[in-house]
Amino acid sequence: MFDESRRRALLASSILPALVALAACATGTGDVEPGTNFDSGHGGLDSSIFAEDTGRPDTHTINHDAGAPDTTPASSDSTVASDTSVGVDGSPADTATLDTALVDTKPPTDTTPPTDATPPPDTTPPPDTTPPPDTAPPPDTGVTFSAIVFVDTGSTVATSAVTALGGAVKYGGEDETAFDSAFDASGYDLIVVDSGYNYLPTTVATRVATWAVTGRLVFAYWDLNNGSGTTASLAPALGVTTATYGSWRNVYKDVATVDLFSLKETLPSPMTGITDLSDNGDALTLTGAGFFAARLDSASGSGGIAVTHSGRVIVNGFAPYDAEAVDADSDGIKDMRELWENEIVYVRSK
């Protein structure tokens, strides 16, 4: 095995030529001439090259001329000048003072709040889809009033007058019980009595007399002059007194008062009839406030149609049955029905 000193000597002899060439380049002395003797007496190896660094300046130099070694001591000034005038590539460094006051070309931060692109809430109230209240008038049923009619001749003239005016007949006939029930049930505006054949039943006469005080009534009764029995109070309740007669007497309108001959329907004056009944009615006299709308025999004769109770009650002093077949003006409507209509219109206006 090689000892340590031998190994080092071999290593030095193998790399010594490269080191010498490197040193010559660094000192600017040029190439080492061939045949230069590097033997320092230590087996061809100058051990001073590998000497331990003691901190003293190295005084060994290589003699390129193979003469005496250069004993000029190396400068002991080990201070390294801080030459800031030489650039990296050997050119003078730029000694201009660097302006460290940098111009801030960055725009300032925009602190303006962004525009709110959110649309505002829609405060427009929704369209009202609620349908408007129905202000249309109710359908026309043709009924403007209602009445109960007592008729004992089998005639329909009086009831036809009611319906021709748009009225509803709650009851029409001569049945005493049915009339009383209709009367007691109320719910009607008017009562019409057309009695030409029979005596009025006691209950009917009593109710009619009561009704005449405050209600609307169009009345005709052949035996109103009968002052005895159950009808004794009827004529006073109507506001008249009577004088009977037994044959037809023409009826003339009284031109000084309301014209019941042309109020709605038009009929001739005088109104004519026939003598069919043994008792045709009663001439009338007023017992209180009222007037005559028609007279018997002439425009100045006895009372033929009396208007009492502030116009709400009309009393006919003749038997309608004797006149209801006549259409003197040939208009297709019986004269008596036209008179009934005009009388109903008048009392309903009061």
PDB file of N, CA and C in Angstrom, residues 216-276:
ATOM      1  N   ARG A 216    -155.090  51.892  -1.845  1.00  0.00           N
ATOM      2  CA  ARG A 216    -155.553  52.293  -3.171  1.00  0.00           C
ATOM      3  C   ARG A 216    -156.656  51.317  -3.620  1.00  0.00           C
ATOM      4  N   LEU A 217    -157.772  51.901  -4.054  1.00  0.00           N
ATOM      5  CA  LEU A 217    -158.959  51.084  -4.341  1.00  0.00           C
ATOM      6  C   LEU A 217    -159.717  51.649  -5.543  1.00  0.00           C
ATOM      7  N   VAL A 218    -160.077  50.753  -6.478  1.00  0.00           N
ATOM      8  CA  VAL A 218    -161.009  51.085  -7.576  1.00  0.00           C
ATOM      9  C   VAL A 218    -162.229  50.183  -7.370  1.00  0.00           C
ATOM     10  N   PHE A 219    -163.411  50.822  -7.224  1.00  0.00           N
ATOM     11  CA  PHE A 219    -164.568  50.094  -6.681  1.00  0.00           C
ATOM     12  C   PHE A 219    -165.829  50.302  -7.528  1.00  0.00           C
ATOM     13  N   ALA A 220    -166.594  49.172  -7.690  1.00  0.00           N
ATOM     14  CA  ALA A 220    -167.934  49.229  -8.321  1.00  0.00           C
ATOM     15  C   ALA A 220    -168.795  48.128  -7.711  1.00  0.00           C
ATOM     16  N   TYR A 221    -169.977  48.560  -7.177  1.00  0.00           N
ATOM     17  CA  TYR A 221    -170.882  47.577  -6.561  1.00  0.00           C
ATOM     18  C   TYR A 221    -172.318  48.021  -6.840  1.00  0.00           C
ATOM     19  N   TRP A 222    -173.051  47.120  -7.440  1.00  0.00           N
ATOM     20  CA  TRP A 222    -174.396  47.451  -7.886  1.00  0.00           C
ATOM     21  C   TRP A 222    -175.350  47.834  -6.741  1.00  0.00           C
ATOM     22  N   ASP A 223    -175.102  47.289  -5.522  1.00  0.00           N
ATOM     23  CA  ASP A 223    -176.026  47.484  -4.403  1.00  0.00           C
ATOM     24  C   ASP A 223    -175.377  48.289  -3.272  1.00  0.00           C
ATOM     25  N   LEU A 224    -174.566  49.289  -3.654  1.00  0.00           N
ATOM     26  CA  LEU A 224    -173.904  50.076  -2.623  1.00  0.00           C
ATOM     27  C   LEU A 224    -174.922  50.867  -1.773  1.00  0.00           C
ATOM     28  N   ASN A 225    -176.116  51.074  -2.333  1.00  0.00           N
ATOM     29  CA  ASN A 225    -177.151  51.821  -1.605  1.00  0.00           C
ATOM     30  C   ASN A 225    -177.737  51.039  -0.424  1.00  0.00           C
ATOM     31  N   ASN A 226    -177.490  49.768  -0.330  1.00  0.00           N
ATOM     32  CA  ASN A 226    -178.038  48.946   0.744  1.00  0.00           C
ATOM     33  C   ASN A 226    -177.377  49.367   2.059  1.00  0.00           C
ATOM     34  N   GLY A 227    -178.119  50.049   2.859  1.00  0.00           N
ATOM     35  CA  GLY A 227    -177.575  50.562   4.106  1.00  0.00           C
ATOM     36  C   GLY A 227    -177.791  49.668   5.289  1.00  0.00           C
ATOM     37  N   SER A 228    -178.225  48.443   5.052  1.00  0.00           N
ATOM     38  CA  SER A 228    -178.448  47.516   6.152  1.00  0.00           C
ATOM     39  C   SER A 228    -177.446  46.374   6.071  1.00  0.00           C
ATOM     40  N   GLY A 229    -177.364  45.631   7.095  1.00  0.00           N
ATOM     41  CA  GLY A 229    -176.515  44.439   7.091  1.00  0.00           C
ATOM     42  C   GLY A 229    -175.033  44.791   7.124  1.00  0.00           C
ATOM     43  N   THR A 230    -174.254  43.899   6.538  1.00  0.00           N
ATOM     44  CA  THR A 230    -172.789  43.997   6.620  1.00  0.00           C
ATOM     45  C   THR A 230    -172.226  45.100   5.741  1.00  0.00           C
ATOM     46  N   THR A 231    -172.999  45.600   4.763  1.00  0.00           N
ATOM     47  CA  THR A 231    -172.461  46.629   3.870  1.00  0.00           C
ATOM     48  C   THR A 231    -172.840  48.032   4.326  1.00  0.00           C
ATOM     49  N   ALA A 232    -173.446  48.128   5.463  1.00  0.00           N
ATOM     50  CA  ALA A 232    -173.906  49.438   5.930  1.00  0.00           C
ATOM     51  C   ALA A 232    -172.758  50.416   6.123  1.00  0.00           C
ATOM     52  N   SER A 233    -171.606  49.914   6.491  1.00  0.00           N
ATOM     53  CA  SER A 233    -170.451  50.792   6.742  1.00  0.00           C
ATOM     54  C   SER A 233    -169.609  51.035   5.497  1.00  0.00           C
ATOM     55  N   LEU A 234    -169.950  50.385   4.394  1.00  0.00           N
ATOM     56  CA  LEU A 234    -169.089  50.442   3.216  1.00  0.00           C
ATOM     57  C   LEU A 234    -169.128  51.815   2.543  1.00  0.00           C
ATOM     58  N   ALA A 235    -170.361  52.343   2.263  1.00  0.00           N
ATOM     59  CA  ALA A 235    -170.463  53.635   1.579  1.00  0.00           C
ATOM     60  C   ALA A 235    -169.807  54.753   2.389  1.00  0.00           C
ATOM     61  N   PRO A 236    -170.054  54.852   3.690  1.00  0.00           N
ATOM     62  CA  PRO A 236    -169.359  55.887   4.471  1.00  0.00           C
ATOM     63  C   PRO A 236    -167.828  55.774   4.417  1.00  0.00           C
ATOM     64  N   ALA A 237    -167.340  54.510   4.410  1.00  0.00           N
ATOM     65  CA  ALA A 237    -165.890  54.322   4.339  1.00  0.00           C
ATOM     66  C   ALA A 237    -165.332  54.826   3.013  1.00  0.00           C
ATOM     67  N   LEU A 238    -166.158  54.773   1.964  1.00  0.00           N
ATOM     68  CA  LEU A 238    -165.708  55.230   0.647  1.00  0.00           C
ATOM     69  C   LEU A 238    -165.837  56.749   0.482  1.00  0.00           C
ATOM     70  N   GLY A 239    -166.611  57.384   1.391  1.00  0.00           N
ATOM     71  CA  GLY A 239    -166.764  58.834   1.319  1.00  0.00           C
ATOM     72  C   GLY A 239    -167.906  59.296   0.448  1.00  0.00           C
ATOM     73  N   VAL A 240    -168.979  58.426   0.322  1.00  0.00           N
ATOM     74  CA  VAL A 240    -170.122  58.796  -0.525  1.00  0.00           C
ATOM     75  C   VAL A 240    -171.432  58.356   0.122  1.00  0.00           C
ATOM     76  N   THR A 241    -172.512  58.948  -0.409  1.00  0.00           N
ATOM     77  CA  THR A 241    -173.856  58.428  -0.182  1.00  0.00           C
ATOM     78  C   THR A 241    -174.419  58.071  -1.545  1.00  0.00           C
ATOM     79  N   THR A 242    -175.554  57.279  -1.561  1.00  0.00           N
ATOM     80  CA  THR A 242    -176.024  56.728  -2.832  1.00  0.00           C
ATOM     81  C   THR A 242    -177.523  56.959  -3.042  1.00  0.00           C
ATOM     82  N   ALA A 243    -177.902  56.888  -4.342  1.00  0.00           N
ATOM     83  CA  ALA A 243    -179.324  56.895  -4.757  1.00  0.00           C
ATOM     84  C   ALA A 243    -179.423  55.914  -5.907  1.00  0.00           C
ATOM     85  N   THR A 244    -180.172  54.794  -5.702  1.00  0.00           N
ATOM     86  CA  THR A 244    -180.204  53.732  -6.673  1.00  0.00           C
ATOM     87  C   THR A 244    -181.002  54.097  -7.916  1.00  0.00           C
ATOM     88  N   TYR A 245    -180.747  53.429  -9.024  1.00  0.00           N
ATOM     89  CA  TYR A 245    -181.518  53.525 -10.263  1.00  0.00           C
ATOM     90  C   TYR A 245    -181.490  52.166 -10.934  1.00  0.00           C
ATOM     91  N   GLY A 246    -182.496  51.898 -11.876  1.00  0.00           N
ATOM     92  CA  GLY A 246    -182.684  50.558 -12.417  1.00  0.00           C
ATOM     93  C   GLY A 246    -182.448  50.436 -13.892  1.00  0.00           C
ATOM     94  N   SER A 247    -182.019  51.439 -14.632  1.00  0.00           N
ATOM     95  CA  SER A 247    -181.714  51.302 -16.053  1.00  0.00           C
ATOM     96  C   SER A 247    -180.426  52.086 -16.363  1.00  0.00           C
ATOM     97  N   TRP A 248    -179.834  51.650 -17.481  1.00  0.00           N
ATOM     98  CA  TRP A 248    -178.512  52.236 -17.823  1.00  0.00           C
ATOM     99  C   TRP A 248    -178.619  53.736 -18.038  1.00  0.00           C
ATOM    100  N   ARG A 249    -177.612  54.474 -17.506  1.00  0.00           N
ATOM    101  CA  ARG A 249    -177.492  55.910 -17.707  1.00  0.00           C
ATOM    102  C   ARG A 249    -176.087  56.206 -18.249  1.00  0.00           C
ATOM    103  N   ASN A 250    -176.020  56.934 -19.375  1.00  0.00           N
ATOM    104  CA  ASN A 250    -174.709  57.233 -19.974  1.00  0.00           C
ATOM    105  C   ASN A 250    -173.835  58.045 -19.019  1.00  0.00           C
ATOM    106  N   VAL A 251    -172.519  57.819 -19.182  1.00  0.00           N
ATOM    107  CA  VAL A 251    -171.520  58.421 -18.281  1.00  0.00           C
ATOM    108  C   VAL A 251    -170.702  59.440 -19.073  1.00  0.00           C
ATOM    109  N   TYR A 252    -170.724  60.718 -18.578  1.00  0.00           N
ATOM    110  CA  TYR A 252    -170.002  61.800 -19.237  1.00  0.00           C
ATOM    111  C   TYR A 252    -168.814  62.251 -18.361  1.00  0.00           C
ATOM    112  N   LYS A 253    -167.737  62.567 -19.029  1.00  0.00           N
ATOM    113  CA  LYS A 253    -166.582  63.050 -18.259  1.00  0.00           C
ATOM    114  C   LYS A 253    -166.846  64.480 -17.782  1.00  0.00           C
ATOM    115  N   ASP A 254    -166.338  64.814 -16.650  1.00  0.00           N
ATOM    116  CA  ASP A 254    -166.433  66.162 -16.087  1.00  0.00           C
ATOM    117  C   ASP A 254    -165.188  66.920 -16.554  1.00  0.00           C
ATOM    118  N   VAL A 255    -165.405  67.916 -17.412  1.00  0.00           N
ATOM    119  CA  VAL A 255    -164.270  68.622 -18.016  1.00  0.00           C
ATOM    120  C   VAL A 255    -163.542  69.510 -17.018  1.00  0.00           C
ATOM    121  N   ALA A 256    -164.143  69.758 -15.855  1.00  0.00           N
ATOM    122  CA  ALA A 256    -163.516  70.657 -14.870  1.00  0.00           C
ATOM    123  C   ALA A 256    -162.507  69.934 -13.994  1.00  0.00           C
ATOM    124  N   THR A 257    -162.432  68.637 -14.074  1.00  0.00           N
ATOM    125  CA  THR A 257    -161.531  67.875 -13.199  1.00  0.00           C
ATOM    126  C   THR A 257    -160.610  66.998 -14.033  1.00  0.00           C
ATOM    127  N   VAL A 258    -159.993  66.016 -13.356  1.00  0.00           N
ATOM    128  CA  VAL A 258    -159.076  65.112 -14.039  1.00  0.00           C
ATOM    129  C   VAL A 258    -159.808  64.356 -15.144  1.00  0.00           C
ATOM    130  N   ASP A 259    -159.150  64.183 -16.268  1.00  0.00           N
ATOM    131  CA  ASP A 259    -159.753  63.507 -17.413  1.00  0.00           C
ATOM    132  C   ASP A 259    -159.438  62.021 -17.360  1.00  0.00           C
ATOM    133  N   LEU A 260    -160.358  61.255 -16.807  1.00  0.00           N
ATOM    134  CA  LEU A 260    -160.167  59.808 -16.771  1.00  0.00           C
ATOM    135  C   LEU A 260    -160.520  59.137 -18.097  1.00  0.00           C
ATOM    136  N   PHE A 261    -160.909  59.913 -19.107  1.00  0.00           N
ATOM    137  CA  PHE A 261    -161.275  59.335 -20.392  1.00  0.00           C
ATOM    138  C   PHE A 261    -160.098  59.357 -21.394  1.00  0.00           C
ATOM    139  N   SER A 262    -159.003  59.956 -20.991  1.00  0.00           N
ATOM    140  CA  SER A 262    -157.838  59.969 -21.891  1.00  0.00           C
ATOM    141  C   SER A 262    -156.507  59.997 -21.131  1.00  0.00           C
ATOM    142  N   LEU A 263    -156.506  59.555 -19.901  1.00  0.00           N
ATOM    143  CA  LEU A 263    -155.281  59.601 -19.084  1.00  0.00           C
ATOM    144  C   LEU A 263    -154.196  58.703 -19.652  1.00  0.00           C
ATOM    145  N   LYS A 264    -154.552  57.501 -20.011  1.00  0.00           N
ATOM    146  CA  LYS A 264    -153.627  56.579 -20.685  1.00  0.00           C
ATOM    147  C   LYS A 264    -154.265  56.081 -21.963  1.00  0.00           C
ATOM    148  N   GLU A 265    -155.406  55.424 -21.803  1.00  0.00           N
ATOM    149  CA  GLU A 265    -156.185  54.994 -22.950  1.00  0.00           C
ATOM    150  C   GLU A 265    -157.275  56.043 -23.224  1.00  0.00           C
ATOM    151  N   THR A 266    -157.679  56.103 -24.470  1.00  0.00           N
ATOM    152  CA  THR A 266    -158.725  57.067 -24.859  1.00  0.00           C
ATOM    153  C   THR A 266    -160.035  56.334 -25.150  1.00  0.00           C
ATOM    154  N   LEU A 267    -161.108  56.814 -24.550  1.00  0.00           N
ATOM    155  CA  LEU A 267    -162.444  56.251 -24.799  1.00  0.00           C
ATOM    156  C   LEU A 267    -163.434  57.407 -24.974  1.00  0.00           C
ATOM    157  N   PRO A 268    -164.524  57.155 -25.698  1.00  0.00           N
ATOM    158  CA  PRO A 268    -165.486  58.245 -25.987  1.00  0.00           C
ATOM    159  C   PRO A 268    -166.252  58.686 -24.747  1.00  0.00           C
ATOM    160  N   SER A 269    -166.620  59.925 -24.710  1.00  0.00           N
ATOM    161  CA  SER A 269    -167.543  60.463 -23.699  1.00  0.00           C
ATOM    162  C   SER A 269    -168.770  61.005 -24.455  1.00  0.00           C
ATOM    163  N   PRO A 270    -169.983  60.513 -24.158  1.00  0.00           N
ATOM    164  CA  PRO A 270    -170.249  59.633 -23.008  1.00  0.00           C
ATOM    165  C   PRO A 270    -169.931  58.177 -23.281  1.00  0.00           C
ATOM    166  N   MET A 271    -169.710  57.408 -22.209  1.00  0.00           N
ATOM    167  CA  MET A 271    -169.556  55.963 -22.306  1.00  0.00           C
ATOM    168  C   MET A 271    -170.956  55.358 -22.265  1.00  0.00           C
ATOM    169  N   THR A 272    -171.231  54.525 -23.239  1.00  0.00           N
ATOM    170  CA  THR A 272    -172.573  53.939 -23.366  1.00  0.00           C
ATOM    171  C   THR A 272    -172.595  52.505 -22.875  1.00  0.00           C
ATOM    172  N   GLY A 273    -173.825  51.979 -22.634  1.00  0.00           N
ATOM    173  CA  GLY A 273    -173.987  50.604 -22.214  1.00  0.00           C
ATOM    174  C   GLY A 273    -175.393  50.117 -22.509  1.00  0.00           C
ATOM    175  N   ILE A 274    -175.739  49.033 -21.900  1.00  0.00           N
ATOM    176  CA  ILE A 274    -177.051  48.413 -22.086  1.00  0.00           C
ATOM    177  C   ILE A 274    -177.708  48.201 -20.732  1.00  0.00           C
ATOM    178  N   THR A 275    -179.023  47.962 -20.786  1.00  0.00           N
ATOM    179  CA  THR A 275    -179.721  47.623 -19.539  1.00  0.00           C
ATOM    180  C   THR A 275    -179.867  46.116 -19.499  1.00  0.00           C
ATOM    181  N   ASP A 276    -179.018  45.488 -18.755  1.00  0.00           N
ATOM    182  CA  ASP A 276    -179.054  44.034 -18.648  1.00  0.00           C
ATOM    183  C   ASP A 276    -179.388  43.609 -17.227  1.00  0.00           C
TER     184      ASP A 276
END
